[in-house]
Amino acid sequence: MEKLRRSMMFVPGNNPGMLLNAGIYGADTIILDCEDAVAITEKDSARNLVFQAISEINYGTEVAVRINHISTPFGWDDLKRILPAKPDLIRLPMCQGPDEIRQIDEFISEAEHKHKFPAGSIKMMAAVETPKGLRLAYEIASASPRMVALAIGAEDFIANLKTTRSKLGRELLAARGQLVLAAREAGIQCIDTVFSDINDEEGFKKELELIKEMGFDGKSVVNPRQVSVVHDFFAPTAKEIDHAQRVLAAYQEALEKKSGVISLNGKMIDLPIVARAERTLAYAKATAGKGGK
Amino acid sequence: MKNSIGREIPDFIPGLGKVTGFGGAFARKPVGRTVGAALSTCLPRADKRLASIETAIDAVGLKDGMTISFHHHFRNGDRILNRVVEAIAKKGIRDITLSPSSLNTVNDALIPYIEQGVITAIETSGARGKMGRFLTEGHLKKPLHIRSHGGRAQAIESGAIHIDVAFLGAPACDRYGNINGIQGQSACGSLGYAIQDAAYADQVVAITDNLMPHPLFPISIPQTQVDYIVVVDSIGDPAGIASGALRYTKDPKELLIAKYAADVMDYSGYLQQDFSMQLGSGGASMAVGRFIKTKMLERGITGSFGVGGMTGVFAEMMEEGLFKMMFDVQSFDIPAIDSIKKNSNHLEMSASYYANPHNSGAIVNNLDAVILSATEVDVDFNVNVITDSNGVIMGASGGHCDTAAGAKLTIVVAPLLRGRLPMVKDAVQTVVTPGETVDAIVTERGIAINPKRLDIIDNVKNSGLPIMSIHELKDIAYKLCGKPEAIQLSDEIVGVVEYRDGTIIDVIRRPIF
């Protein structure tokens, strides 16, 4: 099973209290943010705090840093300051094309060499937030072996589309679908955008239902309260686990009998169904024991 | 002498005399009899009404050196205590022992009367704000005497506290002195602490802004105990008496702690059909109710009874059929007050029924689980809810040690860090609740089970919860914040913390500021 990234939780990089406690909520990935959550006047202090946090705090899970875009005056400085602390993952916002990924990849390679980190140990992901980025999504996803995930950043994307965000999310349907296709073609994960109305739990659940159906691997979250909701949603249900176990048992039995046709409760089982059952059980195993009941 | 938890307690404390050190939660066996109020009489058709508080002070014959009591059901909306003391001061009476069931920041106004020698001793649950700091500085002639709610009831019934006059704010009072707390502009719900005082005080003065025709219904405090009635314009500020509905916290850290606590209760095996529970009113402890409720609904179980310090969200669980009954010693918010008014299975109880260790069985003894907050805890599971990180009095004992002693499962919830301070330490500054009565400490970074609860340790070991030793928990805190420096203390004792059985569990020494 690949690394779980059901929840990727943003934490403002300039807030010491939040940085200190970021690890306690069980998010699969913590994203220490140097970009949108940080005012321009605070960029340098956020960078320093994030460096200290990664160096001093054992978060016990994957730690990512969202840097400022490399076309701003802050992006490269973020990387210079933070890479020596060896974050697990760099998240690039507003990605417009594969060249940006390649430039950062090169920069990370130099840092890894300089600080004697294993080559390729710092991963990357990119957020697509423009129509151009979406058109080049596959190229972005496959621009570097460091790339582990694509994400969609809805607010900027919708502004670019000249529409507004709705409860049903129809305005994002095409982009979400296209992004999942690109990520899957490149063999990496796909992460959905944040849901910012943290008190609308019903709306949040509806959106989770949608993105799970569409094939997303996880969701960016802005509030720790959303983490367990996401995890509950992505956890296979007891019914799904039970079904997967039966499918595999039927498959095993057919193999032993050297039978070409496999069926369960009168329904034909073919190899994609077996693969899905295996994925369900692997997922169940990976998510078990994370947090309380 | 060192008491049984290793705290150094002088045998003789100036202002209090000879004291007995704490010897274990159930070590002290009571002897003797309960005391009673002075005999009195009231002639048929007599009018109990007096013109003013000043007249009442004359009528009861209040003198230097007497003890007067008040209830704290009006919390920060209280307009009785300060006013009565002001009237006493004007009459030149001095050396009064003040024995309210608790003090709130509104009572900071009493500070001048302590300075003038009108009040020379205070026996109560705790103190906050300027008053807490003032008392910590040692301005009171005798040390502040802190008792839990159950301990105060015990002391009243055993005679350790002798109330000469109880001045009781009465939200509804009829012409012959029957009282309840649920009607009128100053309704506060349960009068649990006042019921205690009315029954044992030599004389009782009811002060009301809502004089009703006789007979009042329902009756919380009967006319047989009330000697005088004073009608005033207002006994309390409704906005300060009770907040609107107390809602569950939205703080993610408190919610995480609450979820862990609910899980501990679940895995410990106490979340069974017909279980009973008490929740504190702090953010995390109250939020435990939300997670317990979800578990109850999922599992289709219902509880037997709840105990409080009642909040609307807890009372709501009874209205939804999740609990059969609620026992209420004080009502914290408007929905809880509404609930006690309309639900016959929402019962008012006295402080003694709630928590007195020296009667034939208080309701805390029937609790399966209690969730309590803490200011700080230590590696012996002792809990402090009284003094802050500077050694200043800033909290109240409340029912903390009472419920911890009574319940089968006592869970203490606290953040591991507050700002840059660790809340799990080698030793707490002031012990209010002894570690022997605490079963689990739940923080956002880990959960420690009292090593003597082998049964719970066994039950939670495969829960996936972050279970660790209390020393590991402390180490995490110290690693993040460093070890806090010890507070420099003088030898002067400014407060004593009495355990519910009347023994001294700890003393508060004046910090060197």
PDB file of C-alpha atoms in Angstrom, chain A residues 34-286:
ATOM      1  CA  CYS A  34       4.506  29.611   3.937  1.00  0.00           C
ATOM      2  CA  GLU A  35       2.147  30.782   1.209  1.00  0.00           C
ATOM      3  CA  ASP A  36      -1.467  31.951   1.468  1.00  0.00           C
ATOM      4  CA  ALA A  37      -1.814  31.692   5.249  1.00  0.00           C
ATOM      5  CA  VAL A  38       1.131  34.022   5.750  1.00  0.00           C
ATOM      6  CA  ALA A  39       1.025  37.784   5.169  1.00  0.00           C
ATOM      7  CA  ILE A  40       3.752  39.251   2.992  1.00  0.00           C
ATOM      8  CA  THR A  41       5.312  40.987   5.980  1.00  0.00           C
ATOM      9  CA  GLU A  42       5.557  37.645   7.816  1.00  0.00           C
ATOM     10  CA  LYS A  43       7.153  35.552   5.065  1.00  0.00           C
ATOM     11  CA  ASP A  44      10.637  35.533   6.571  1.00  0.00           C
ATOM     12  CA  SER A  45       9.504  34.708  10.098  1.00  0.00           C
ATOM     13  CA  ALA A  46       7.268  31.909   8.820  1.00  0.00           C
ATOM     14  CA  ARG A  47      10.174  30.435   6.898  1.00  0.00           C
ATOM     15  CA  ASN A  48      12.336  30.461  10.019  1.00  0.00           C
ATOM     16  CA  LEU A  49       9.611  29.044  12.242  1.00  0.00           C
ATOM     17  CA  VAL A  50       8.864  26.262   9.783  1.00  0.00           C
ATOM     18  CA  PHE A  51      12.555  25.391   9.644  1.00  0.00           C
ATOM     19  CA  GLN A  52      12.675  25.219  13.462  1.00  0.00           C
ATOM     20  CA  ALA A  53       9.462  23.232  13.692  1.00  0.00           C
ATOM     21  CA  ILE A  54      10.679  20.549  11.286  1.00  0.00           C
ATOM     22  CA  SER A  55      14.065  20.418  13.000  1.00  0.00           C
ATOM     23  CA  GLU A  56      12.775  20.262  16.585  1.00  0.00           C
ATOM     24  CA  ILE A  57       9.344  18.641  16.640  1.00  0.00           C
ATOM     25  CA  ASN A  58       8.734  14.982  16.013  1.00  0.00           C
ATOM     26  CA  TYR A  59       5.388  15.075  14.240  1.00  0.00           C
ATOM     27  CA  GLY A  60       5.251  11.332  13.780  1.00  0.00           C
ATOM     28  CA  THR A  61       3.813  11.684  10.292  1.00  0.00           C
ATOM     29  CA  GLU A  62       4.612  13.101   6.864  1.00  0.00           C
ATOM     30  CA  VAL A  63       5.547  16.790   6.955  1.00  0.00           C
ATOM     31  CA  ALA A  64       5.134  18.908   3.840  1.00  0.00           C
ATOM     32  CA  VAL A  65       5.899  22.567   3.262  1.00  0.00           C
ATOM     33  CA  ARG A  66       3.839  24.687   0.929  1.00  0.00           C
ATOM     34  CA  ILE A  67       6.352  27.129  -0.476  1.00  0.00           C
ATOM     35  CA  ASN A  68       5.527  30.347  -2.249  1.00  0.00           C
ATOM     36  CA  HIS A  69       5.573  30.067  -6.004  1.00  0.00           C
ATOM     37  CA  ILE A  70       9.073  30.313  -7.466  1.00  0.00           C
ATOM     38  CA  SER A  71       8.014  33.276  -9.596  1.00  0.00           C
ATOM     39  CA  THR A  72       7.426  35.338  -6.428  1.00  0.00           C
ATOM     40  CA  PRO A  73      10.283  36.908  -4.463  1.00  0.00           C
ATOM     41  CA  PHE A  74       9.816  34.282  -1.744  1.00  0.00           C
ATOM     42  CA  GLY A  75       9.746  30.840  -3.376  1.00  0.00           C
ATOM     43  CA  TRP A  76      13.453  30.155  -3.753  1.00  0.00           C
ATOM     44  CA  ASP A  77      14.220  31.667  -0.351  1.00  0.00           C
ATOM     45  CA  ASP A  78      11.658  29.319   1.187  1.00  0.00           C
ATOM     46  CA  LEU A  79      13.418  26.352  -0.381  1.00  0.00           C
ATOM     47  CA  LYS A  80      16.887  27.559   0.626  1.00  0.00           C
ATOM     48  CA  ARG A  81      15.885  27.992   4.251  1.00  0.00           C
ATOM     49  CA  ILE A  82      13.710  24.928   4.652  1.00  0.00           C
ATOM     50  CA  LEU A  83      15.382  22.154   2.637  1.00  0.00           C
ATOM     51  CA  PRO A  84      18.270  21.773   5.141  1.00  0.00           C
ATOM     52  CA  ALA A  85      15.636  20.678   7.718  1.00  0.00           C
ATOM     53  CA  LYS A  86      14.655  17.873   5.333  1.00  0.00           C
ATOM     54  CA  PRO A  87      10.906  18.127   4.960  1.00  0.00           C
ATOM     55  CA  ASP A  88       9.282  14.987   3.562  1.00  0.00           C
ATOM     56  CA  LEU A  89       7.461  16.820   0.838  1.00  0.00           C
ATOM     57  CA  ILE A  90       7.429  20.161  -0.976  1.00  0.00           C
ATOM     58  CA  ARG A  91       4.101  21.402  -2.229  1.00  0.00           C
ATOM     59  CA  LEU A  92       4.200  23.911  -5.031  1.00  0.00           C
ATOM     60  CA  PRO A  93       1.123  26.112  -5.413  1.00  0.00           C
ATOM     61  CA  MET A  94      -0.235  27.515  -8.670  1.00  0.00           C
ATOM     62  CA  CYS A  95       1.755  25.137 -10.878  1.00  0.00           C
ATOM     63  CA  GLN A  96       1.649  26.210 -14.529  1.00  0.00           C
ATOM     64  CA  GLY A  97       3.801  23.617 -16.215  1.00  0.00           C
ATOM     65  CA  PRO A  98       6.428  20.869 -15.970  1.00  0.00           C
ATOM     66  CA  ASP A  99       9.390  23.275 -16.219  1.00  0.00           C
ATOM     67  CA  GLU A 100       8.632  24.602 -12.751  1.00  0.00           C
ATOM     68  CA  ILE A 101       8.714  21.079 -11.373  1.00  0.00           C
ATOM     69  CA  ARG A 102      12.000  20.326 -13.099  1.00  0.00           C
ATOM     70  CA  GLN A 103      13.622  23.504 -11.779  1.00  0.00           C
ATOM     71  CA  ILE A 104      12.611  22.748  -8.222  1.00  0.00           C
ATOM     72  CA  ASP A 105      13.608  19.095  -8.618  1.00  0.00           C
ATOM     73  CA  GLU A 106      17.085  20.205  -9.606  1.00  0.00           C
ATOM     74  CA  PHE A 107      17.310  22.594  -6.694  1.00  0.00           C
ATOM     75  CA  ILE A 108      16.218  19.870  -4.269  1.00  0.00           C
ATOM     76  CA  SER A 109      18.767  17.446  -5.770  1.00  0.00           C
ATOM     77  CA  GLU A 110      21.552  19.917  -5.041  1.00  0.00           C
ATOM     78  CA  ALA A 111      20.334  20.376  -1.486  1.00  0.00           C
ATOM     79  CA  GLU A 112      20.106  16.637  -0.939  1.00  0.00           C
ATOM     80  CA  HIS A 113      23.648  16.241  -2.191  1.00  0.00           C
ATOM     81  CA  LYS A 114      24.944  19.115  -0.088  1.00  0.00           C
ATOM     82  CA  HIS A 115      23.320  17.915   3.133  1.00  0.00           C
ATOM     83  CA  LYS A 116      23.991  14.238   2.438  1.00  0.00           C
ATOM     84  CA  PHE A 117      20.318  13.296   2.359  1.00  0.00           C
ATOM     85  CA  PRO A 118      19.531  10.197   0.287  1.00  0.00           C
ATOM     86  CA  ALA A 119      18.923  11.242  -3.321  1.00  0.00           C
ATOM     87  CA  GLY A 120      15.235  11.513  -4.107  1.00  0.00           C
ATOM     88  CA  SER A 121      14.159  11.348  -0.461  1.00  0.00           C
ATOM     89  CA  ILE A 122      12.384  14.705  -0.542  1.00  0.00           C
ATOM     90  CA  LYS A 123       9.167  14.305  -2.493  1.00  0.00           C
ATOM     91  CA  MET A 124       7.102  16.845  -4.375  1.00  0.00           C
ATOM     92  CA  MET A 125       3.514  17.579  -5.157  1.00  0.00           C
ATOM     93  CA  ALA A 126       1.891  20.342  -7.130  1.00  0.00           C
ATOM     94  CA  ALA A 127      -1.387  22.184  -6.918  1.00  0.00           C
ATOM     95  CA  VAL A 128      -3.105  22.994 -10.162  1.00  0.00           C
ATOM     96  CA  GLU A 129      -5.066  26.214  -9.908  1.00  0.00           C
ATOM     97  CA  THR A 130      -5.320  27.500 -13.504  1.00  0.00           C
ATOM     98  CA  PRO A 131      -6.746  26.217 -16.805  1.00  0.00           C
ATOM     99  CA  LYS A 132      -3.224  26.121 -18.219  1.00  0.00           C
ATOM    100  CA  GLY A 133      -1.989  24.022 -15.308  1.00  0.00           C
ATOM    101  CA  LEU A 134      -4.909  21.684 -15.795  1.00  0.00           C
ATOM    102  CA  ARG A 135      -4.166  21.297 -19.526  1.00  0.00           C
ATOM    103  CA  LEU A 136      -0.584  20.340 -18.605  1.00  0.00           C
ATOM    104  CA  ALA A 137      -1.550  18.243 -15.566  1.00  0.00           C
ATOM    105  CA  TYR A 138      -0.138  14.966 -16.879  1.00  0.00           C
ATOM    106  CA  GLU A 139       3.128  16.664 -17.887  1.00  0.00           C
ATOM    107  CA  ILE A 140       3.368  18.221 -14.415  1.00  0.00           C
ATOM    108  CA  ALA A 141       2.607  14.909 -12.731  1.00  0.00           C
ATOM    109  CA  SER A 142       5.278  13.096 -14.700  1.00  0.00           C
ATOM    110  CA  ALA A 143       7.919  15.818 -14.748  1.00  0.00           C
ATOM    111  CA  SER A 144       9.910  14.352 -11.864  1.00  0.00           C
ATOM    112  CA  PRO A 145      10.166  11.024 -10.053  1.00  0.00           C
ATOM    113  CA  ARG A 146       9.784  13.065  -6.879  1.00  0.00           C
ATOM    114  CA  MET A 147       6.154  13.807  -7.739  1.00  0.00           C
ATOM    115  CA  VAL A 148       3.755  11.891  -5.504  1.00  0.00           C
ATOM    116  CA  ALA A 149       0.527  13.817  -5.941  1.00  0.00           C
ATOM    117  CA  LEU A 150      -1.447  16.420  -7.814  1.00  0.00           C
ATOM    118  CA  ALA A 151      -3.867  18.660  -5.980  1.00  0.00           C
ATOM    119  CA  ILE A 152      -6.506  21.040  -7.111  1.00  0.00           C
ATOM    120  CA  GLY A 153      -6.765  24.525  -5.650  1.00  0.00           C
ATOM    121  CA  ALA A 154     -10.364  25.489  -6.199  1.00  0.00           C
ATOM    122  CA  GLU A 155     -10.608  29.128  -5.293  1.00  0.00           C
ATOM    123  CA  ASP A 156      -8.085  30.417  -7.803  1.00  0.00           C
ATOM    124  CA  PHE A 157      -9.250  27.941 -10.395  1.00  0.00           C
ATOM    125  CA  ILE A 158     -12.844  29.118 -10.133  1.00  0.00           C
ATOM    126  CA  ALA A 159     -11.772  32.731 -10.307  1.00  0.00           C
ATOM    127  CA  ASN A 160      -9.951  31.870 -13.516  1.00  0.00           C
ATOM    128  CA  LEU A 161     -13.075  30.178 -14.863  1.00  0.00           C
ATOM    129  CA  LYS A 162     -15.035  33.354 -14.145  1.00  0.00           C
ATOM    130  CA  THR A 163     -17.641  31.528 -12.104  1.00  0.00           C
ATOM    131  CA  THR A 164     -18.382  31.075  -8.418  1.00  0.00           C
ATOM    132  CA  ARG A 165     -18.161  28.159  -6.067  1.00  0.00           C
ATOM    133  CA  SER A 166     -21.431  26.354  -5.356  1.00  0.00           C
ATOM    134  CA  LYS A 167     -22.563  23.794  -2.820  1.00  0.00           C
ATOM    135  CA  LEU A 168     -22.951  21.126  -5.482  1.00  0.00           C
ATOM    136  CA  GLY A 169     -19.551  21.800  -7.019  1.00  0.00           C
ATOM    137  CA  ARG A 170     -20.646  21.409 -10.655  1.00  0.00           C
ATOM    138  CA  GLU A 171     -18.246  24.186 -11.663  1.00  0.00           C
ATOM    139  CA  LEU A 172     -15.351  21.947 -10.595  1.00  0.00           C
ATOM    140  CA  LEU A 173     -16.615  18.709 -12.054  1.00  0.00           C
ATOM    141  CA  ALA A 174     -14.610  18.817 -15.279  1.00  0.00           C
ATOM    142  CA  ALA A 175     -11.421  19.963 -13.582  1.00  0.00           C
ATOM    143  CA  ARG A 176     -11.637  17.367 -10.846  1.00  0.00           C
ATOM    144  CA  GLY A 177     -12.276  14.610 -13.360  1.00  0.00           C
ATOM    145  CA  GLN A 178      -9.427  15.695 -15.592  1.00  0.00           C
ATOM    146  CA  LEU A 179      -7.026  15.956 -12.675  1.00  0.00           C
ATOM    147  CA  VAL A 180      -7.812  12.448 -11.456  1.00  0.00           C
ATOM    148  CA  LEU A 181      -7.233  11.122 -14.983  1.00  0.00           C
ATOM    149  CA  ALA A 182      -3.873  12.890 -15.242  1.00  0.00           C
ATOM    150  CA  ALA A 183      -2.743  11.680 -11.817  1.00  0.00           C
ATOM    151  CA  ARG A 184      -3.798   8.132 -12.513  1.00  0.00           C
ATOM    152  CA  GLU A 185      -2.070   8.125 -15.908  1.00  0.00           C
ATOM    153  CA  ALA A 186       1.115   9.285 -14.193  1.00  0.00           C
ATOM    154  CA  GLY A 187       0.628   6.749 -11.411  1.00  0.00           C
ATOM    155  CA  ILE A 188       0.495   9.276  -8.576  1.00  0.00           C
ATOM    156  CA  GLN A 189      -2.106  10.373  -6.048  1.00  0.00           C
ATOM    157  CA  CYS A 190      -4.759  13.021  -6.470  1.00  0.00           C
ATOM    158  CA  ILE A 191      -5.826  15.323  -3.643  1.00  0.00           C
ATOM    159  CA  ASP A 192      -8.938  17.470  -3.558  1.00  0.00           C
ATOM    160  CA  THR A 193      -9.196  21.115  -2.594  1.00  0.00           C
ATOM    161  CA  VAL A 194     -10.064  22.512   0.841  1.00  0.00           C
ATOM    162  CA  PHE A 195     -13.622  22.926   2.093  1.00  0.00           C
ATOM    163  CA  SER A 196     -13.448  26.205   3.917  1.00  0.00           C
ATOM    164  CA  ASP A 197     -16.808  26.458   5.709  1.00  0.00           C
ATOM    165  CA  ILE A 198     -15.670  24.445   8.704  1.00  0.00           C
ATOM    166  CA  ASN A 199     -19.037  24.628  10.454  1.00  0.00           C
ATOM    167  CA  ASP A 200     -20.925  23.093   7.521  1.00  0.00           C
ATOM    168  CA  GLU A 201     -20.317  19.459   8.350  1.00  0.00           C
ATOM    169  CA  GLU A 202     -23.123  18.219   6.104  1.00  0.00           C
ATOM    170  CA  GLY A 203     -21.763  20.117   3.101  1.00  0.00           C
ATOM    171  CA  PHE A 204     -18.310  18.789   3.880  1.00  0.00           C
ATOM    172  CA  LYS A 205     -19.576  15.221   3.939  1.00  0.00           C
ATOM    173  CA  LYS A 206     -21.405  15.673   0.620  1.00  0.00           C
ATOM    174  CA  GLU A 207     -18.212  16.909  -0.955  1.00  0.00           C
ATOM    175  CA  LEU A 208     -16.267  13.987   0.500  1.00  0.00           C
ATOM    176  CA  GLU A 209     -18.788  11.578  -0.957  1.00  0.00           C
ATOM    177  CA  LEU A 210     -18.359  13.171  -4.368  1.00  0.00           C
ATOM    178  CA  ILE A 211     -14.579  13.155  -4.415  1.00  0.00           C
ATOM    179  CA  LYS A 212     -14.317   9.620  -3.072  1.00  0.00           C
ATOM    180  CA  GLU A 213     -16.571   8.452  -5.899  1.00  0.00           C
ATOM    181  CA  MET A 214     -14.492  10.385  -8.401  1.00  0.00           C
ATOM    182  CA  GLY A 215     -11.346   8.596  -7.337  1.00  0.00           C
ATOM    183  CA  PHE A 216      -9.502  11.146  -5.224  1.00  0.00           C
ATOM    184  CA  ASP A 217      -7.063   9.748  -2.666  1.00  0.00           C
ATOM    185  CA  GLY A 218      -7.587  12.456  -0.103  1.00  0.00           C
ATOM    186  CA  LYS A 219      -8.440  16.023   0.702  1.00  0.00           C
ATOM    187  CA  SER A 220      -6.657  19.140   1.836  1.00  0.00           C
ATOM    188  CA  VAL A 221      -8.121  20.361   5.118  1.00  0.00           C
ATOM    189  CA  VAL A 222      -7.866  23.692   6.890  1.00  0.00           C
ATOM    190  CA  ASN A 223      -9.139  22.770  10.344  1.00  0.00           C
ATOM    191  CA  PRO A 224      -8.124  19.858  12.576  1.00  0.00           C
ATOM    192  CA  ARG A 225     -11.802  19.109  13.217  1.00  0.00           C
ATOM    193  CA  GLN A 226     -12.094  17.987   9.592  1.00  0.00           C
ATOM    194  CA  VAL A 227      -9.403  15.318   9.849  1.00  0.00           C
ATOM    195  CA  SER A 228     -11.409  12.579  11.555  1.00  0.00           C
ATOM    196  CA  VAL A 229     -14.402  13.250   9.299  1.00  0.00           C
ATOM    197  CA  VAL A 230     -12.211  12.678   6.240  1.00  0.00           C
ATOM    198  CA  HIS A 231     -10.717   9.532   7.716  1.00  0.00           C
ATOM    199  CA  ASP A 232     -14.115   8.114   8.583  1.00  0.00           C
ATOM    200  CA  PHE A 233     -15.182   8.702   5.001  1.00  0.00           C
ATOM    201  CA  PHE A 234     -12.188   7.096   3.399  1.00  0.00           C
ATOM    202  CA  ALA A 235     -12.167   4.096   5.720  1.00  0.00           C
ATOM    203  CA  PRO A 236     -13.727   1.057   4.068  1.00  0.00           C
ATOM    204  CA  THR A 237     -17.010   0.150   5.729  1.00  0.00           C
ATOM    205  CA  ALA A 238     -17.443  -3.184   7.486  1.00  0.00           C
ATOM    206  CA  LYS A 239     -19.711  -4.192   4.599  1.00  0.00           C
ATOM    207  CA  GLU A 240     -17.061  -3.316   2.012  1.00  0.00           C
ATOM    208  CA  ILE A 241     -14.418  -5.233   3.934  1.00  0.00           C
ATOM    209  CA  ASP A 242     -16.692  -8.225   4.265  1.00  0.00           C
ATOM    210  CA  HIS A 243     -17.458  -8.198   0.561  1.00  0.00           C
ATOM    211  CA  ALA A 244     -13.775  -7.887  -0.330  1.00  0.00           C
ATOM    212  CA  GLN A 245     -12.930 -10.855   1.870  1.00  0.00           C
ATOM    213  CA  ARG A 246     -15.612 -12.967   0.189  1.00  0.00           C
ATOM    214  CA  VAL A 247     -14.401 -11.964  -3.260  1.00  0.00           C
ATOM    215  CA  LEU A 248     -10.858 -12.992  -2.421  1.00  0.00           C
ATOM    216  CA  ALA A 249     -12.028 -16.248  -0.843  1.00  0.00           C
ATOM    217  CA  ALA A 250     -14.041 -17.075  -3.967  1.00  0.00           C
ATOM    218  CA  TYR A 251     -11.056 -16.170  -6.127  1.00  0.00           C
ATOM    219  CA  GLN A 252      -8.770 -18.389  -4.050  1.00  0.00           C
ATOM    220  CA  GLU A 253     -11.219 -21.254  -4.259  1.00  0.00           C
ATOM    221  CA  ALA A 254     -11.473 -20.904  -8.031  1.00  0.00           C
ATOM    222  CA  LEU A 255      -7.693 -20.932  -8.329  1.00  0.00           C
ATOM    223  CA  GLU A 256      -7.467 -24.108  -6.277  1.00  0.00           C
ATOM    224  CA  LYS A 257     -10.163 -25.780  -8.355  1.00  0.00           C
ATOM    225  CA  LYS A 258      -8.478 -24.471 -11.496  1.00  0.00           C
ATOM    226  CA  SER A 259     -11.890 -23.130 -12.447  1.00  0.00           C
ATOM    227  CA  GLY A 260     -11.934 -20.446 -15.111  1.00  0.00           C
ATOM    228  CA  VAL A 261     -15.201 -18.902 -14.009  1.00  0.00           C
ATOM    229  CA  ILE A 262     -15.462 -17.260 -10.621  1.00  0.00           C
ATOM    230  CA  SER A 263     -18.727 -16.254  -9.089  1.00  0.00           C
ATOM    231  CA  LEU A 264     -19.973 -14.916  -5.767  1.00  0.00           C
ATOM    232  CA  ASN A 265     -23.657 -14.994  -4.879  1.00  0.00           C
ATOM    233  CA  GLY A 266     -24.446 -15.609  -8.531  1.00  0.00           C
ATOM    234  CA  LYS A 267     -22.448 -12.629  -9.761  1.00  0.00           C
ATOM    235  CA  MET A 268     -19.457 -13.001 -12.039  1.00  0.00           C
ATOM    236  CA  ILE A 269     -16.137 -11.912 -10.588  1.00  0.00           C
ATOM    237  CA  ASP A 270     -13.454 -10.800 -12.969  1.00  0.00           C
ATOM    238  CA  LEU A 271      -9.904  -9.654 -12.317  1.00  0.00           C
ATOM    239  CA  PRO A 272     -10.622  -5.919 -11.847  1.00  0.00           C
ATOM    240  CA  ILE A 273     -13.070  -6.859  -9.090  1.00  0.00           C
ATOM    241  CA  VAL A 274     -10.388  -8.982  -7.447  1.00  0.00           C
ATOM    242  CA  ALA A 275      -7.918  -6.108  -7.727  1.00  0.00           C
ATOM    243  CA  ARG A 276     -10.417  -3.749  -6.138  1.00  0.00           C
ATOM    244  CA  ALA A 277     -11.031  -6.182  -3.285  1.00  0.00           C
ATOM    245  CA  GLU A 278      -7.315  -6.421  -2.670  1.00  0.00           C
ATOM    246  CA  ARG A 279      -7.078  -2.645  -2.636  1.00  0.00           C
ATOM    247  CA  THR A 280      -9.960  -2.399  -0.158  1.00  0.00           C
ATOM    248  CA  LEU A 281      -8.334  -4.840   2.249  1.00  0.00           C
ATOM    249  CA  ALA A 282      -4.919  -3.212   1.933  1.00  0.00           C
ATOM    250  CA  TYR A 283      -6.560   0.122   2.632  1.00  0.00           C
ATOM    251  CA  ALA A 284      -8.430  -1.260   5.610  1.00  0.00           C
ATOM    252  CA  LYS A 285      -5.196  -2.659   6.989  1.00  0.00           C
ATOM    253  CA  ALA A 286      -3.357   0.621   6.443  1.00  0.00           C
TER     254      ALA A 286
END
